[in-house]
Amino acid sequence: MNKPASVPGQFDAVVVGAGFSGLYMLYRLRQLGLSVKVFDSAGDVGGTWYWNRYPGARCDIPTTDYAYSFDPDLEQEWTWSEKYATQPEILDYLRFVTDRHGLRSDIEFSTTVTSARWDEQEERWRITTDARKELRCRYYIMATGCLSVPKSPDIDGASRFAGRVYFTSRWPHEGADFTGQRVAVIGTGSSGIQSIPLIARQASQLTVFQRTANFSIPAHNGPASAERLKQLDEDREGYRHDARWSRGGIPLEPTDILGVTASESVRRERFEAAWAQGELFGILNVFADQGLNPASNDIVAEMIREKIRSIVTDPGAAEALSPKDHYFGTKRPCLDTGYFETFNLPHVRLVDLRKQPIVSVTEEGIDTADESFAFDALVYATGFDAMTGPLVAVDVAGRDGVSLREKWASGPSTYLGLMTAGFPNFFMLTGPGSPSVLSNMTVSIEQHVEWVTGCLKDLREAGFETIEPTALAESGWNQHVQDCAAITLHPTANSWYMGANVPGKPRFFLPYIGGVNAYRQACDDVVSQGYLGFRMTGPGGTRCRDGVIRRMQPDVAMVMELVAAMGLPPVDTLSAADARALMAAMAQTRPPGPEVGEVTDGVITGPGGDLPYRLYRPAGPPEGPRPLVVYFHGGGWVLGDLDSDDPLCRDLCARSGALVVSVNYRHAPEARFPAAALDAFAAVQWVDAHAAELGGIPGQLAVAGWSAGGNVATVACQLARDAGGPYLAGQVLICPVVDSDMTRLSYQENGEGYILTTALMRWFWDHYADPADRGDRRAAPLRGNLPGLPPTCIVAADFDPLRDEGVAYARALEAAGVSVRLARARGHTHTSVTMVGVVISGAPVRAEIAEALRNFFPNAAPQEPPS
Ligand code: NAP
């Protein structure tokens, strides 16, 4: 039972919303012994399942999974009748849970919270409702769901229609009878796609107005999956645990099969299995790369389009119903029961608004650019102001009276999707920046509720009364949320995930796409690091451990995990020969890099013998000579060859439009310092002398190199300057070795755990140069004479032990009057920027490198970046 308010009108917590999240929040807060008041504008519990009563409304996550897991007895007492339960059954379930735990007594229905203001003096929220009720609380929790504020009809004349108007999101409780009526449905998202087949059963004529064709797969509804029921019966707790630590909130083994490399038969088999299964997470897991790689995505998309064409008999309608303007999964895909089949019925018509847009709603019906339609009823299935809409619907004002609406004017900003700076003790359940709508909501809801409960308990035990994220932690999280989205195809779509469905709403990827498991880990890590990024205050003082919980690019983190899982021996424990063999074996499995026009191999005569080179010529126009870049591979002067950096050279060539000449140089320990540096200088001289026959423009020459290759590249620059030539237009140094001092902060921060370790760097130096030689400017070019060097682009990666020497070199060059561009590889390691086709987040850095190269050569032709 709830603790009553000790002072009338004053509660420990106010919760807004009595759906899945609000009910569970109330249950947990009571267990903490807090006094709680829950408000909901609806007349009963249920949240989204109270309002969305349109015909055909069902969940689209199997009900075995779309349910609470916190109460094992409840799980035994409730049996779902179908794989995907109907709205009435889910509503019954929520009522059952409410009554089972006696929650109703603390909920005030038909009451809307209109404003919430933080009172700085009292450190309380002042809450006002539409019943003019005022109350105060310490904790204010929004459990208002992600899709609860319907989008108002943004169609001219919407109010003029004289017939009956329905919104799928506000369906009348008494239902609607369309028998014998001419009905229009506007919108073909999940709500439209679920309701259209049932409305078609009653209506005498049904006209569907479609702006964007949507991907949908058959739900194959029926009894719950026998396999899943068996799993639950055998080990319910294990099953729920796996769900909590899965990517989407349902136990599922993510595939590692890539669409682009799978055989045709494997592609077909995987797709047909997912189609037959009828589950969203299954069809989103046909290939590991379908959410990232357009080519892979298109394989799945085309197979769905084939299915649509095989179902819909009218080829024109089939074509119009086949989505082509967005990648599969970037708008929420739908599950249907007979949706596409409905368009084979003689009384159902599809109007493609891309061909004939709506001009206006009229008294009688709808006018499009080409036709006037008359209707008896109009159904809007036009969606929601998703994720942010419900939160800013209340006039929330935090510190200094700043409103949430103002703070979020250009997009939401949260820490973990749970809180936002400037709004102490204000919690959001499944807020923007959390997995929410991309996951099985019930799992995400339980995780959020439990996190908030744990937090309030910890605060109380430590004697704190307020909690609020710091600006640094919040901006770090926002960045991470956007980084996660940026490596996927999602930001390309005009989806409600991007806020694109609401005119004027800022374009901003709203949910967290890094996965339920990764997200849960981040939330847990915040707690185990003493509430990292939160400021807590109370009578006992203030505690704040400021910081950013996830700084690494998500795909870099994934690669790191994969490499760790391989259990490879540390390279610094191997012989040079074994290390080379390991590197060569690893290179076999990576993508080849982009196509270029031509690749030819040749040999340069160097000071110590032949030096193999590989020449990359860009594809396409212009014909004729191009600027030249001499490139030196990485590998600590010990490892690497023309093959090791082949994908990177292709990428540099394709992006910059320059000829790239990758030159191998003598390696240590067979040829120690200064062999590599001398070879590099000799190679630059040779390429300069042979520019025309290589197809280059004489005099338009730059150098580039990664890691130890950056070392020899810049040493070659210094030697060329001292020798009075060749003239070099610029140098690009990617995470270069420029000094032998291994005590810099970046060594301390990143010397372990990021592939290039301090131990490995020591191994490289030991192989390459005697300690007495390591201060020589041809080994440590940072110690050289720097004036007169060409314009320079240096890439410094956050998690690289060499980061600070790269930065120091940039500063020293600047001080010597050299033009320098320092490109920060945010969230990258020493090796990740160069992992072409593997680490997608490295692409913008390589684009910056290519731009720097093009700028070295003023007459170079601009290039299209490789896809
Ligand atoms: P939605 O996915 O946003 O779909 C709205 C539809 O209306 C879209 O086809 C949209 O076209 C169209 N539309 C919007 N404004 C329009 C205009 N002015 N003129 C013409 N067409 C217009 O909304 P929803 O179908 O309600 O679904 C929202 C989300 O709720 C779903 O994605 C899902 O997450 C959830 N949901 C789940 C279930 C379930 O099965 N459990 C059921 C319903 C909803 P554009 O695409 O061109 O904008």
Tab-separated table of C-alpha atoms in Angstrom, residues 269-556:
chain	number	residue	atom	x	y	z
A	269	GLU	CA	16.803	-19.039	-47.396
A	270	ARG	CA	17.340	-16.479	-44.632
A	271	PHE	CA	14.802	-14.079	-46.057
A	272	GLU	CA	12.096	-16.736	-46.566
A	273	ALA	CA	12.611	-18.002	-43.012
A	274	ALA	CA	12.144	-14.481	-41.616
A	275	TRP	CA	9.110	-13.880	-43.830
A	276	ALA	CA	7.543	-17.121	-42.653
A	277	GLN	CA	8.306	-16.358	-39.011
A	278	GLY	CA	6.520	-13.001	-39.104
A	279	GLU	CA	8.513	-11.116	-36.491
A	280	LEU	CA	10.043	-7.670	-36.776
A	281	PHE	CA	13.349	-8.530	-35.153
A	282	GLY	CA	13.668	-11.550	-37.441
A	283	ILE	CA	13.231	-9.580	-40.654
A	284	LEU	CA	15.631	-6.940	-39.307
A	285	ASN	CA	18.228	-9.670	-38.708
A	286	VAL	CA	18.361	-11.332	-42.120
A	287	PHE	CA	21.856	-9.927	-42.598
A	288	ALA	CA	24.256	-8.365	-40.119
A	289	ASP	CA	24.905	-5.423	-42.420
A	290	GLN	CA	21.398	-4.615	-43.669
A	291	GLY	CA	21.058	-1.627	-41.382
A	292	LEU	CA	24.432	-0.247	-42.374
A	293	ASN	CA	25.176	-1.103	-45.967
A	294	PRO	CA	22.843	0.135	-48.726
A	295	ALA	CA	23.691	-2.808	-50.981
A	296	SER	CA	22.794	-5.342	-48.306
A	297	ASN	CA	19.661	-3.447	-47.350
A	298	ASP	CA	18.536	-3.429	-50.949
A	299	ILE	CA	18.681	-7.225	-51.117
A	300	VAL	CA	16.105	-7.508	-48.324
A	301	ALA	CA	14.065	-4.577	-49.629
A	302	GLU	CA	13.859	-6.051	-53.112
A	303	MET	CA	12.758	-9.422	-51.770
A	304	ILE	CA	9.931	-7.691	-49.890
A	305	ARG	CA	8.982	-5.772	-53.018
A	306	GLU	CA	8.888	-9.087	-54.900
A	307	LYS	CA	6.464	-10.421	-52.301
A	308	ILE	CA	4.251	-7.348	-52.658
A	309	ARG	CA	4.214	-7.785	-56.439
A	310	SER	CA	3.280	-11.431	-56.010
A	311	ILE	CA	0.331	-10.574	-53.734
A	312	VAL	CA	-1.191	-7.494	-55.361
A	313	THR	CA	-2.776	-8.421	-58.673
A	314	ASP	CA	-2.974	-4.943	-60.226
A	315	PRO	CA	0.582	-4.163	-61.337
A	316	GLY	CA	0.046	-0.395	-60.971
A	317	ALA	CA	-1.150	-0.756	-57.371
A	318	ALA	CA	1.636	-3.239	-56.622
A	319	GLU	CA	4.192	-0.758	-57.850
A	320	ALA	CA	2.692	2.074	-55.819
A	321	LEU	CA	2.617	-0.109	-52.699
A	322	SER	CA	6.282	-1.070	-53.095
A	323	PRO	CA	8.460	1.200	-50.941
A	324	LYS	CA	11.371	2.699	-52.811
A	325	ASP	CA	12.189	5.960	-51.105
A	326	HIS	CA	13.745	4.686	-47.893
A	327	TYR	CA	15.951	1.847	-46.758
A	328	PHE	CA	14.163	-1.069	-45.166
A	329	GLY	CA	14.009	-0.588	-41.394
A	330	THR	CA	14.794	3.111	-41.421
A	331	LYS	CA	11.088	3.825	-41.041
A	332	ARG	CA	9.400	1.518	-38.589
A	333	PRO	CA	8.417	-1.610	-40.570
A	334	CYS	CA	4.923	-2.986	-40.032
A	335	LEU	CA	3.380	-6.351	-39.345
A	336	ASP	CA	0.098	-6.974	-41.083
A	337	THR	CA	-2.725	-9.413	-41.528
A	338	GLY	CA	-3.887	-9.318	-45.119
A	339	TYR	CA	-2.858	-5.715	-45.803
A	340	PHE	CA	-1.575	-6.067	-49.332
A	341	GLU	CA	-4.324	-8.602	-50.176
A	342	THR	CA	-6.898	-5.926	-49.304
A	343	PHE	CA	-5.950	-4.017	-52.439
A	344	ASN	CA	-7.191	-6.930	-54.559
A	345	LEU	CA	-10.757	-6.295	-53.365
A	346	PRO	CA	-12.955	-4.565	-55.948
A	347	HIS	CA	-14.210	-1.885	-53.543
A	348	VAL	CA	-10.740	-0.858	-52.295
A	349	ARG	CA	-8.715	1.776	-54.077
A	350	LEU	CA	-5.230	3.129	-53.461
A	351	VAL	CA	-4.535	6.798	-54.148
A	352	ASP	CA	-0.841	7.523	-54.484
A	353	LEU	CA	-0.355	11.005	-53.058
A	354	ARG	CA	3.056	11.252	-54.688
A	355	LYS	CA	1.199	11.300	-58.018
A	356	GLN	CA	-1.900	13.225	-56.978
A	357	PRO	CA	-1.334	15.117	-53.730
A	358	ILE	CA	-4.193	16.167	-51.489
A	359	VAL	CA	-5.170	19.755	-52.191
A	360	SER	CA	-7.753	20.042	-49.466
A	361	VAL	CA	-10.287	18.277	-47.325
A	362	THR	CA	-13.738	19.472	-48.352
A	363	GLU	CA	-17.186	19.263	-46.787
A	364	GLU	CA	-17.917	16.158	-48.842
A	365	GLY	CA	-14.549	14.485	-48.860
A	366	ILE	CA	-11.104	15.066	-50.285
A	367	ASP	CA	-9.857	16.961	-53.327
A	368	THR	CA	-6.599	15.805	-54.808
A	369	ALA	CA	-4.760	17.516	-57.628
A	370	ASP	CA	-6.691	15.302	-60.103
A	371	GLU	CA	-9.987	14.268	-58.514
A	372	SER	CA	-12.725	15.049	-56.022
A	373	PHE	CA	-13.721	12.222	-53.694
A	374	ALA	CA	-16.884	12.016	-51.590
A	375	PHE	CA	-16.908	10.088	-48.307
A	376	ASP	CA	-19.132	9.306	-45.363
A	377	ALA	CA	-16.233	8.865	-42.943
A	378	LEU	CA	-12.625	9.945	-42.799
A	379	VAL	CA	-10.003	8.073	-40.784
A	380	TYR	CA	-6.730	9.765	-39.903
A	381	ALA	CA	-3.928	7.279	-39.277
A	382	THR	CA	-1.391	10.051	-39.537
A	383	GLY	CA	0.843	9.313	-36.568
A	384	PHE	CA	2.289	11.100	-33.602
A	385	ASP	CA	4.591	13.856	-32.450
A	386	ALA	CA	6.891	11.086	-31.298
A	387	MET	CA	9.099	10.938	-28.235
A	388	THR	CA	9.461	14.637	-27.494
A	389	GLY	CA	5.785	15.573	-28.032
A	390	PRO	CA	4.488	13.965	-24.823
A	391	LEU	CA	7.284	15.504	-22.737
A	392	VAL	CA	6.899	19.067	-23.921
A	393	ALA	CA	3.094	18.806	-23.892
A	394	VAL	CA	3.384	19.669	-20.188
A	395	ASP	CA	4.767	23.127	-19.484
A	396	VAL	CA	7.868	21.963	-17.638
A	397	ALA	CA	10.202	24.656	-16.277
A	398	GLY	CA	13.430	23.822	-14.497
A	399	ARG	CA	16.131	25.959	-12.937
A	400	ASP	CA	15.858	29.709	-13.627
A	401	GLY	CA	12.437	29.117	-15.140
A	402	VAL	CA	13.908	27.671	-18.353
A	403	SER	CA	11.308	25.525	-20.055
A	404	LEU	CA	11.940	22.111	-21.516
A	405	ARG	CA	10.417	23.317	-24.758
A	406	GLU	CA	12.997	26.143	-24.923
A	407	LYS	CA	15.868	23.902	-23.988
A	408	TRP	CA	14.905	21.382	-26.652
A	409	ALA	CA	14.047	23.901	-29.369
A	410	SER	CA	16.686	22.477	-31.680
A	411	GLY	CA	16.335	18.873	-30.537
A	412	PRO	CA	16.143	16.940	-27.286
A	413	SER	CA	19.148	16.775	-25.030
A	414	THR	CA	19.274	14.121	-22.327
A	415	TYR	CA	21.632	12.072	-20.257
A	416	LEU	CA	20.842	8.407	-20.904
A	417	GLY	CA	17.370	9.440	-22.037
A	418	LEU	CA	16.542	9.552	-18.344
A	419	MET	CA	17.253	13.092	-17.195
A	420	THR	CA	18.190	16.487	-18.586
A	421	ALA	CA	20.479	19.137	-17.107
A	422	GLY	CA	18.745	22.091	-15.466
A	423	PHE	CA	15.780	19.938	-14.410
A	424	PRO	CA	16.700	18.352	-11.084
A	425	ASN	CA	14.782	15.276	-9.941
A	426	PHE	CA	12.940	15.143	-13.265
A	427	PHE	CA	12.971	11.663	-14.779
A	428	MET	CA	11.765	10.484	-18.143
A	429	LEU	CA	10.880	6.844	-18.738
A	430	THR	CA	11.903	5.713	-22.234
A	431	GLY	CA	12.849	9.280	-23.117
A	432	PRO	CA	14.723	10.441	-26.222
A	433	GLY	CA	18.253	9.073	-26.165
A	434	SER	CA	17.147	5.681	-24.813
A	435	PRO	CA	16.399	2.514	-26.851
A	436	SER	CA	12.629	2.828	-26.270
A	437	VAL	CA	10.839	2.643	-29.632
A	438	LEU	CA	13.632	0.628	-31.238
A	439	SER	CA	13.261	-2.082	-28.640
A	440	ASN	CA	10.716	-4.302	-27.003
A	441	MET	CA	9.179	-1.492	-24.947
A	442	THR	CA	8.318	-3.619	-21.936
A	443	VAL	CA	11.940	-4.620	-21.416
A	444	SER	CA	13.117	-1.033	-21.800
A	445	ILE	CA	10.397	0.219	-19.477
A	446	GLU	CA	11.339	-2.241	-16.752
A	447	GLN	CA	14.992	-1.297	-17.076
A	448	HIS	CA	14.236	2.423	-16.782
A	449	VAL	CA	11.877	2.010	-13.852
A	450	GLU	CA	14.391	-0.168	-12.038
A	451	TRP	CA	17.217	2.271	-12.734
A	452	VAL	CA	15.181	5.203	-11.365
A	453	THR	CA	14.146	3.178	-8.326
A	454	GLY	CA	17.746	2.191	-7.620
A	455	CYS	CA	18.834	5.785	-8.049
A	456	LEU	CA	16.258	7.143	-5.594
A	457	LYS	CA	17.213	4.468	-3.100
A	458	ASP	CA	20.924	5.272	-3.461
A	459	LEU	CA	20.232	8.992	-3.079
A	460	ARG	CA	18.302	8.409	0.104
A	461	GLU	CA	20.934	6.139	1.571
A	462	ALA	CA	23.676	8.647	0.809
A	463	GLY	CA	21.652	11.543	2.203
A	464	PHE	CA	21.132	13.363	-1.097
A	465	GLU	CA	17.906	15.055	-2.076
A	466	THR	CA	18.521	16.217	-5.617
A	467	ILE	CA	20.141	14.700	-8.662
A	468	GLU	CA	20.815	16.271	-12.038
A	469	PRO	CA	23.125	15.478	-14.942
A	470	THR	CA	26.060	17.715	-15.761
A	471	ALA	CA	26.288	19.547	-19.065
A	472	LEU	CA	29.424	17.588	-19.997
A	473	ALA	CA	27.876	14.186	-19.346
A	474	GLU	CA	24.757	15.151	-21.232
A	475	SER	CA	26.519	16.490	-24.310
A	476	GLY	CA	28.729	13.392	-24.303
A	477	TRP	CA	25.656	11.163	-24.286
A	478	ASN	CA	23.925	13.174	-27.012
A	479	GLN	CA	27.050	12.806	-29.105
A	480	HIS	CA	27.123	9.066	-28.504
A	481	VAL	CA	23.447	8.732	-29.480
A	482	GLN	CA	24.108	10.580	-32.725
A	483	ASP	CA	27.345	8.647	-33.370
A	484	CYS	CA	25.430	5.391	-33.043
A	485	ALA	CA	22.824	6.588	-35.523
A	486	ALA	CA	25.376	8.046	-37.931
A	487	ILE	CA	26.876	4.664	-38.791
A	488	THR	CA	23.446	3.302	-39.734
A	489	LEU	CA	21.148	4.113	-42.633
A	490	HIS	CA	18.522	5.549	-40.283
A	491	PRO	CA	19.356	9.244	-40.615
A	492	THR	CA	18.675	9.061	-44.360
A	493	ALA	CA	14.939	8.497	-43.893
A	494	ASN	CA	12.126	10.964	-43.377
A	495	SER	CA	10.856	9.000	-40.414
A	496	TRP	CA	9.269	9.894	-37.132
A	497	TYR	CA	12.480	8.576	-35.535
A	498	MET	CA	14.057	11.650	-37.164
A	499	GLY	CA	11.195	13.984	-36.246
A	500	ALA	CA	10.577	14.335	-39.989
A	501	ASN	CA	6.834	13.606	-39.831
A	502	VAL	CA	5.979	16.780	-37.936
A	503	PRO	CA	6.349	19.994	-39.940
A	504	GLY	CA	8.906	22.298	-38.294
A	505	LYS	CA	10.246	19.682	-35.885
A	506	PRO	CA	14.061	19.675	-35.794
A	507	ARG	CA	15.651	16.826	-37.731
A	508	PHE	CA	17.291	14.782	-35.015
A	509	PHE	CA	17.582	11.048	-34.481
A	510	LEU	CA	15.548	10.567	-31.322
A	511	PRO	CA	16.069	7.051	-29.913
A	512	TYR	CA	19.281	5.269	-28.965
A	513	ILE	CA	20.170	2.663	-31.578
A	514	GLY	CA	23.186	1.143	-29.826
A	515	GLY	CA	21.068	-1.705	-28.425
A	516	VAL	CA	19.242	-2.561	-25.238
A	517	ASN	CA	22.245	-4.501	-23.967
A	518	ALA	CA	24.776	-1.745	-24.656
A	519	TYR	CA	22.435	0.795	-23.171
A	520	ARG	CA	21.812	-1.214	-20.021
A	521	GLN	CA	25.558	-1.612	-19.619
A	522	ALA	CA	26.057	2.153	-19.959
A	523	CYS	CA	23.405	2.834	-17.307
A	524	ASP	CA	24.963	0.255	-14.996
A	525	ASP	CA	28.437	1.677	-15.595
A	526	VAL	CA	27.227	5.154	-14.672
A	527	VAL	CA	26.058	3.799	-11.317
A	528	SER	CA	29.135	1.686	-10.651
A	529	GLN	CA	31.284	4.736	-11.347
A	530	GLY	CA	29.580	6.646	-8.537
A	531	TYR	CA	26.820	8.146	-10.718
A	532	LEU	CA	29.283	9.421	-13.277
A	533	GLY	CA	28.016	12.625	-14.831
A	534	PHE	CA	25.451	13.382	-12.150
A	535	ARG	CA	25.536	16.090	-9.507
A	536	MET	CA	23.864	15.139	-6.244
A	537	THR	CA	23.119	17.528	-3.427
A	538	GLY	CA	21.669	17.238	0.031
A	539	PRO	CA	22.108	18.395	3.599
A	540	GLY	CA	25.388	16.494	3.636
A	541	GLY	CA	26.860	18.477	0.742
A	542	THR	CA	27.397	17.943	-2.986
A	543	ARG	CA	28.897	15.040	-4.890
A	544	CYS	CA	29.748	15.103	-8.558
A	545	ARG	CA	32.013	12.867	-10.542
A	546	ASP	CA	31.881	14.570	-13.904
A	547	GLY	CA	32.663	12.752	-17.106
A	548	VAL	CA	31.412	11.109	-20.278
A	549	ILE	CA	30.268	7.513	-20.105
A	550	ARG	CA	30.833	6.519	-23.748
A	551	ARG	CA	33.510	8.311	-25.740
A	552	MET	CA	34.491	5.649	-28.212
A	553	GLN	CA	32.804	5.460	-31.610
A	554	PRO	CA	30.317	2.581	-31.446
A	555	ASP	CA	31.741	0.685	-34.410
A	556	VAL	CA	35.264	1.054	-33.022
